XYZ file of C-alpha atoms in Angstrom:
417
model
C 105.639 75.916 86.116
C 104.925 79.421 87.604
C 107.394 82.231 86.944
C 107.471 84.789 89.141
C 109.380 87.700 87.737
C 111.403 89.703 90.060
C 112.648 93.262 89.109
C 115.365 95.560 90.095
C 116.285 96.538 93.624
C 114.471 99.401 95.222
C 116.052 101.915 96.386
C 115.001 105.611 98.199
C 116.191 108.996 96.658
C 117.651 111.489 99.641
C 115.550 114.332 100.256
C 112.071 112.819 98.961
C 109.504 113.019 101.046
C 108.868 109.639 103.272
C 105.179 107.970 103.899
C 105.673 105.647 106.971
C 103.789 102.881 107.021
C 104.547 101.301 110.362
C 107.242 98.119 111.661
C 110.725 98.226 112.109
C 113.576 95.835 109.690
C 114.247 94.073 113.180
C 110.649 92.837 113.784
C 110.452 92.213 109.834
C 113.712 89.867 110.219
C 112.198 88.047 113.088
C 109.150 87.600 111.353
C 110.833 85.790 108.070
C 113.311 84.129 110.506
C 109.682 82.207 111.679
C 108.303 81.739 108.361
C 111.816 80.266 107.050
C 111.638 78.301 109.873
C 108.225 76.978 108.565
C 109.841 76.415 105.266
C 112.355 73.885 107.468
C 109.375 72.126 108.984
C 108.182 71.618 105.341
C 110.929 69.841 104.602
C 110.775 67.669 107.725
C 107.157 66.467 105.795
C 108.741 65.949 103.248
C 111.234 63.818 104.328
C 108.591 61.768 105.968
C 106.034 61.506 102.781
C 109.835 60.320 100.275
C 110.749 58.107 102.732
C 107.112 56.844 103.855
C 104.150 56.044 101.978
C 105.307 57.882 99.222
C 108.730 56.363 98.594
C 108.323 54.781 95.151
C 108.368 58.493 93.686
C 111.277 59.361 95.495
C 113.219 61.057 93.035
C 110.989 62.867 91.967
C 109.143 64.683 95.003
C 112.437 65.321 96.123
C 112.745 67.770 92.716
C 109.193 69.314 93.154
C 109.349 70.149 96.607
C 112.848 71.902 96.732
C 111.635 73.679 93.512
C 108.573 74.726 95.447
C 110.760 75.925 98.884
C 113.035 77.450 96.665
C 110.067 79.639 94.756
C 108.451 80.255 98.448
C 111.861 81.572 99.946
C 112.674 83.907 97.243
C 109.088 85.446 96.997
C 108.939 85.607 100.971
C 112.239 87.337 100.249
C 110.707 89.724 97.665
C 107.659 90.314 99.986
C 109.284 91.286 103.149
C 111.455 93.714 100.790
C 108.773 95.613 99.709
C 107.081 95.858 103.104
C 110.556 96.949 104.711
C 111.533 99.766 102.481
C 110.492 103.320 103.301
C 108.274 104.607 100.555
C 108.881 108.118 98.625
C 105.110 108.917 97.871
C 106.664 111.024 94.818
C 108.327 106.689 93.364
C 104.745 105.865 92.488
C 105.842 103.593 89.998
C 107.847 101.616 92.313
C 105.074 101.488 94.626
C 103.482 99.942 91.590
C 106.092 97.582 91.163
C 105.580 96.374 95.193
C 101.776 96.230 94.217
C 102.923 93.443 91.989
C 104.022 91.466 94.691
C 100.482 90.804 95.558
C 99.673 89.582 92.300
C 102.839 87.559 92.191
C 101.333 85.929 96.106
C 98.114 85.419 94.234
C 99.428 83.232 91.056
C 101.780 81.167 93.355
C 99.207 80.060 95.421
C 96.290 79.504 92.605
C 98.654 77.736 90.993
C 100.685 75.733 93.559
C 98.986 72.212 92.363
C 99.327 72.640 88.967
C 102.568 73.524 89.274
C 103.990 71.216 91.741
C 101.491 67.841 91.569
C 103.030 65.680 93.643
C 103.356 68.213 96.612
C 101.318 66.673 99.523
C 98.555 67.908 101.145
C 100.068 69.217 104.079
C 102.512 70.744 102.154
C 100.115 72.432 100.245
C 98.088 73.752 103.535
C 101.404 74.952 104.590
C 102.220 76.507 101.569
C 99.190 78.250 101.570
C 98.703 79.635 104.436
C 101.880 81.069 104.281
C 101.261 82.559 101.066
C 98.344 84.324 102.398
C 99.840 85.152 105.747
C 101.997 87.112 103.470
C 99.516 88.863 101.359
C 97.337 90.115 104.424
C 100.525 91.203 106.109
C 101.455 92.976 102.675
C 99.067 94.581 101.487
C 97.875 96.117 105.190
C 101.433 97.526 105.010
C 100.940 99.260 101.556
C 97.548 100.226 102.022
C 96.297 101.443 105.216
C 93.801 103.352 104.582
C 91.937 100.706 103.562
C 90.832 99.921 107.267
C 88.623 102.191 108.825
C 90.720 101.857 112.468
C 94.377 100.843 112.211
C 93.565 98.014 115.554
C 91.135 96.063 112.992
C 92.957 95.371 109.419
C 90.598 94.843 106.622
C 92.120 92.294 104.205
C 91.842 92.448 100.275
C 89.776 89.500 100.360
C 87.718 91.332 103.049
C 87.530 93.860 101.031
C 85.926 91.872 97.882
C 83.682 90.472 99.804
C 81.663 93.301 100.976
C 80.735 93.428 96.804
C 77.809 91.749 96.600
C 75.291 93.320 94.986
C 74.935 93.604 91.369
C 75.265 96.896 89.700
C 74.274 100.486 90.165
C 74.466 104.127 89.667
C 76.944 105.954 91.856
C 76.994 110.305 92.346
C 79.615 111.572 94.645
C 77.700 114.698 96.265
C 78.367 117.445 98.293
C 76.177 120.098 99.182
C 77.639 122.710 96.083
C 76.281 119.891 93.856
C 72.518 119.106 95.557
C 70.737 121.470 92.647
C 72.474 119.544 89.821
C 72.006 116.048 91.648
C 68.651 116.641 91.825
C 67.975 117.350 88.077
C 70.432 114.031 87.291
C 68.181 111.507 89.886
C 64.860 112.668 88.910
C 65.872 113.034 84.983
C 67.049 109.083 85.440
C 64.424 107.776 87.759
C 61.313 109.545 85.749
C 62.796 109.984 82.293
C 64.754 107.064 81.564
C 63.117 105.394 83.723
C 66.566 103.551 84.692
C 65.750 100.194 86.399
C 69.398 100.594 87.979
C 69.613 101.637 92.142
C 71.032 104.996 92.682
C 73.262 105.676 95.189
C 74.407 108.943 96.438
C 77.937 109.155 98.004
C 79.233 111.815 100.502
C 81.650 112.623 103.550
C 79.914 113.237 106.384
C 77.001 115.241 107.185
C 78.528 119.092 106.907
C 79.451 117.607 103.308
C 75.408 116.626 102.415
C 73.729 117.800 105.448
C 70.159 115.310 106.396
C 67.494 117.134 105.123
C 69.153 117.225 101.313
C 69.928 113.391 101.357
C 66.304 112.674 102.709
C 65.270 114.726 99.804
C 67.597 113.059 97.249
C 66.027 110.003 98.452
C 62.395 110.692 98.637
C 62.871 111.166 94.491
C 62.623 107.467 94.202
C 62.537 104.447 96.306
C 65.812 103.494 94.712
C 67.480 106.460 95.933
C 70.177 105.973 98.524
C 72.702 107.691 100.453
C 76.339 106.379 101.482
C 78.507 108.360 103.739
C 81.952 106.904 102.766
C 83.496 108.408 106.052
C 82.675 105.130 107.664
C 84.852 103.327 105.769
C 88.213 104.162 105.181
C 90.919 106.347 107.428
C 90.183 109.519 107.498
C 93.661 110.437 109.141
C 94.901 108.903 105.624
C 92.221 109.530 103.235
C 91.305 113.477 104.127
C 88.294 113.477 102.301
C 86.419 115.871 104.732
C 86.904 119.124 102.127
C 88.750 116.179 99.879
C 86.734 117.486 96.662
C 87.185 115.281 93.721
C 88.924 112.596 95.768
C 85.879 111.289 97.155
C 84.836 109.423 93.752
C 87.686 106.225 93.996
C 86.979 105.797 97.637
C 82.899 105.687 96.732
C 83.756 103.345 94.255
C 85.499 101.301 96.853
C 83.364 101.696 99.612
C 79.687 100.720 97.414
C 79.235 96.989 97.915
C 77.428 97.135 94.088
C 79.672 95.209 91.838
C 79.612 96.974 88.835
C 79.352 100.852 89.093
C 78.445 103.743 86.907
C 79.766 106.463 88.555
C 78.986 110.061 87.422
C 79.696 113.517 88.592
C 76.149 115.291 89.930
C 76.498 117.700 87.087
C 76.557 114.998 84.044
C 73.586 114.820 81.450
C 72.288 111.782 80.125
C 70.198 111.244 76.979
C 69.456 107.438 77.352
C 69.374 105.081 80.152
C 73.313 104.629 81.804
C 72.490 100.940 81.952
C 73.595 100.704 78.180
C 77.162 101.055 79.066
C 77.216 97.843 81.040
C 77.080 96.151 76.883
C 79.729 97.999 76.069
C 82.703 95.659 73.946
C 85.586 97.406 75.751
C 83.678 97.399 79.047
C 82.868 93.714 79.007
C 86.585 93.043 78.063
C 88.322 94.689 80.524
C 85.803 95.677 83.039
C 86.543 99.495 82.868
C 84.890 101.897 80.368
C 87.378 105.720 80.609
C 86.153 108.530 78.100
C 88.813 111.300 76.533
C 88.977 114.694 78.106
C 89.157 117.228 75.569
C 92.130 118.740 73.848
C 93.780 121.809 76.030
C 96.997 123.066 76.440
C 98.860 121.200 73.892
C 102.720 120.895 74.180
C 105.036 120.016 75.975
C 103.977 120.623 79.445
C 104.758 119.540 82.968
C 103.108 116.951 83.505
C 104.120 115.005 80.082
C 107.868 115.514 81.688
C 106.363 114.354 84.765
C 104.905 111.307 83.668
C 107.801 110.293 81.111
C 110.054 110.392 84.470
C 108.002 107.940 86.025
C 107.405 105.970 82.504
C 111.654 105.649 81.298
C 112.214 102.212 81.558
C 109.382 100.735 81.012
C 107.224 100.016 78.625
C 103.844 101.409 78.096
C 100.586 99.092 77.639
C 98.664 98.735 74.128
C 96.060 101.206 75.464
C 98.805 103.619 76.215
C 100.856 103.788 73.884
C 98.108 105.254 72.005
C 97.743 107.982 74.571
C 98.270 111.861 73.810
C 100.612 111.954 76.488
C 102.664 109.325 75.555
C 102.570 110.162 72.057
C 101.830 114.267 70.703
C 101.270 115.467 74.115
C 98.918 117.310 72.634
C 96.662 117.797 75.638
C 97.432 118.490 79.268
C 94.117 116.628 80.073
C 93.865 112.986 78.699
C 90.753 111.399 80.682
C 87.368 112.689 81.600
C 86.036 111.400 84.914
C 83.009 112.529 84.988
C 81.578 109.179 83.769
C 84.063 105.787 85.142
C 82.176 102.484 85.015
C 84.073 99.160 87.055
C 83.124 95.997 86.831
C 84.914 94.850 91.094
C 83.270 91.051 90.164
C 87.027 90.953 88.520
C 90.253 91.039 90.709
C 92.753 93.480 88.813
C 89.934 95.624 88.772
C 89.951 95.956 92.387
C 93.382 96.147 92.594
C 93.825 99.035 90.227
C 90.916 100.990 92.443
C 92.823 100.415 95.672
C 96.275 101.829 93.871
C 94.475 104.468 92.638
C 93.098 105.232 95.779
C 96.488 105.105 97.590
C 97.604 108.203 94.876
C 93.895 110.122 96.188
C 94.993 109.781 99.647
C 95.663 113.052 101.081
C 100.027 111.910 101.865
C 100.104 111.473 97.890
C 97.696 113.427 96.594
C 98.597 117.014 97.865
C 102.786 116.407 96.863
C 102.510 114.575 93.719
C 98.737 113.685 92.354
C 97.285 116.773 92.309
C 100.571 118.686 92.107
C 101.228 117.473 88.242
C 97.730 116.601 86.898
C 94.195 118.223 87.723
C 92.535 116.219 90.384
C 91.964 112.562 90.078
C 91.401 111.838 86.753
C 94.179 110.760 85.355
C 95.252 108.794 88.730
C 92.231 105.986 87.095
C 94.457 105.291 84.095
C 97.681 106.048 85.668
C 97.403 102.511 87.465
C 98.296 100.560 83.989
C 100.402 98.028 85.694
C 98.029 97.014 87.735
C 95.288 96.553 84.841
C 94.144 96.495 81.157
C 91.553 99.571 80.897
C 90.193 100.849 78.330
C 89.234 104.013 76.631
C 85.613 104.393 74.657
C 86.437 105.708 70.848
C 83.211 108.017 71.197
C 83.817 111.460 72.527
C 81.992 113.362 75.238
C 80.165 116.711 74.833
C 80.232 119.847 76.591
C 77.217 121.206 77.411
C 77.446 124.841 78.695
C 76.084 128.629 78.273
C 76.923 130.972 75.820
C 77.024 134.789 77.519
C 73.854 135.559 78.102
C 73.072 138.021 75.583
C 73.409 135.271 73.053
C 70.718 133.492 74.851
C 71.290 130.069 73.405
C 72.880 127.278 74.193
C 76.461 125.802 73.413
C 77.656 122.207 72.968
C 81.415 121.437 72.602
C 82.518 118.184 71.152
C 85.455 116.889 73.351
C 86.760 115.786 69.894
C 88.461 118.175 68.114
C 87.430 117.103 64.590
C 84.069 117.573 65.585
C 84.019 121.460 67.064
């Protein structure tokens, strides 16, 4: 049997700032008046399979479909809840928690014939296409941005499906990077000799005007460009002048499956492709790396984040965080190297939630507000999925002053300065 857990009411804190997503409760009510009018017509099939052909196991498809209409009604219950209440873009975690609905939509409907056998197949159809109905109409609701034009909804399995190539290199670019994307492509392509594509992401042409991305590409034949404006809402995204928050919506928008993504400015030693083998990686499908170790203490965004945390309880990976447990760094994750496997579902769905908290509604009054940029808004998402964090540090490559005339390299580790 599936259980479907269902947590505590939401509610909406006076004087928090509102992100409306669209429909009124009346056209909501109407809407799960019809579907629990569907649930009645299920029961009229019913009555016809008990009493019909299928009247020797009475008894028991009587049980197994009013367990099933009962499970359906209280998650279509649960569902139009979290599409009808206005959203505080400041309650991430209980945005979280209406993100889990989807999941929840998901597992009853993979599930539905394991868990209920002797449910017909009309039932079933039924069933199921409510099920999805509900997750389209869902997760549209919580995630606009996601379609490019608010007339044509893109649906998470619409979404998925655009993944369908296998892996690559990803470098969010804008024209203040070009010099240092240069050095990375050529340095990959000619040195390493990297048998992965390359593909350069930007927003719109006065971010990477023509004549740099036709240079980009002529490095290589498997150089290309993406302009990730023509994929997403820009109304809700902002990523013209967006900075950092292009890299989640690159992600997103690349139809490779599995993606290295790097800042322009990051310097490799060995092929990237060797990441792909990592343990962790192949695990969970995400490979994070540490930030270093700056501004220890208590700090906002530890108070911040324990706000949003009290009541819950923290995943394996972090509980052994330094915010959750010293707080002895403002910064816990490096983004200048993320690597996603999208093949696998959660992964997705932790890349779309973190992309809701890098649109520009969220990002500008809480994201950005408490933490610096994006970074942390990748491992933030640990409802949503089990990530994990490599046990080898980064290093810091940078000048000494100049009369020095050598260079410096920083361990991210402290142990190792």
């Amino acid at each position: 049997m599936v259980t479907l857990d269902f947590p505590r009411t939401y509610t909406h804190h006076a004087g928090s700032p509102k992100l409306h997503l669209g429909g009124s409760g009346r056209r909501l009510s109407r809407r799960l008046g019809t579907l629990l009018a569907a649930v009645a017509a299920l029961a009229l099939l019913e009555l016809w399979w008990v009493y019909g052909d299928g009247g020797k196991r009475r008894g028991e498809v009587e049980w197994d479909s009013r367990d099933a209409e009962e499970m359906l009604v209280r998650l279509l219950v649960r569902t139009e809840d979290a599409m009808e209440r206005e959203r505080s873009v400041e309650e991430i975690a209980d945005y979280a928690d209406r993100f889990i609905v989807l999941k929840e939509l998901d597992a009853f409907s993979k599930n539905l014939s394991a868990t209920f056998p002797l449910m017909n197949s009309s039932q079933s159809l039924l069933f199921r296409r409510t099920l999805d109905y509900q997750h389209d109409e869902l997760f549209s609701r919580l995630f606009p941005y996601i379609s490019r034009s608010q007339d044509r909804k893109r649906s998470f399995g619409e979404l998925r499906a655009r993944y369908t190539r296998p892996a690559a290199i990803l470098i969010p670019c804008g024209k203040d990077q070009f010099q240092y994307a240069v050095h990375l492509v050529a340095t990959l392509k000619h040195v390493h000799k990297t048998q992965l594509p390359i593909q350069v992401a930007y927003a719109g042409n006065d971010d990477l005007p023509s004549d740099r991305r036709a240079a980009l590409r002529s490095i290589h034949p498997d150089v290309e460009t993406l302009d990730v404006l023509n994929y997403f809402d820009e109304e809700l995204v902002g990523l013209r002048g967006g900075g950092w928050a292009i890299k989640v919506f690159a992600i997103l928008a690349s139809e490779y499956q599995q993606i290295i993504s790097m800042d322009a400015d990051a310097v490799w030693f060995q092929d990237p492709e060797t990441v792909l083998g990592e343990p962790g990686y192949v695990e969970t499908g995400t490979l994070f790396y540490r930030d270093r170790e700056i501004f220890p203490g208590p700090g906002q965004v530890h108070e911040w984040w324990r706000g949003i945390m009290k009541g819950r309880t923290p995943s394996q990976e972090m509980s052994k965080s330094r915010w959750w447990n010293d707080m002895a760094s403002r910064e816990e994750m490096e983004s200048g190297v993320v690597v996603f496997d999208k093949r696998r579902i959660n992964v997705v769905r932790g890349l779309v939630l973190t992309g809701y908290l890098n649109t520009k509604p969220v990002r500008e009054p809480v994201t950005y507000k408490y933490t610096y940029g994006d970074k942390e808004s990748f491992w933030m998402v640990q409802p949503i999925w089990a990530y994990y964090f490599a046990p080898t540090w980064l290093m810091i490559l940078s000048f000494r002053p100049s009369s020095w005339a050598k260079y410096h390299i920083t361990s991210t580790n402290p142990s190792q300065r």
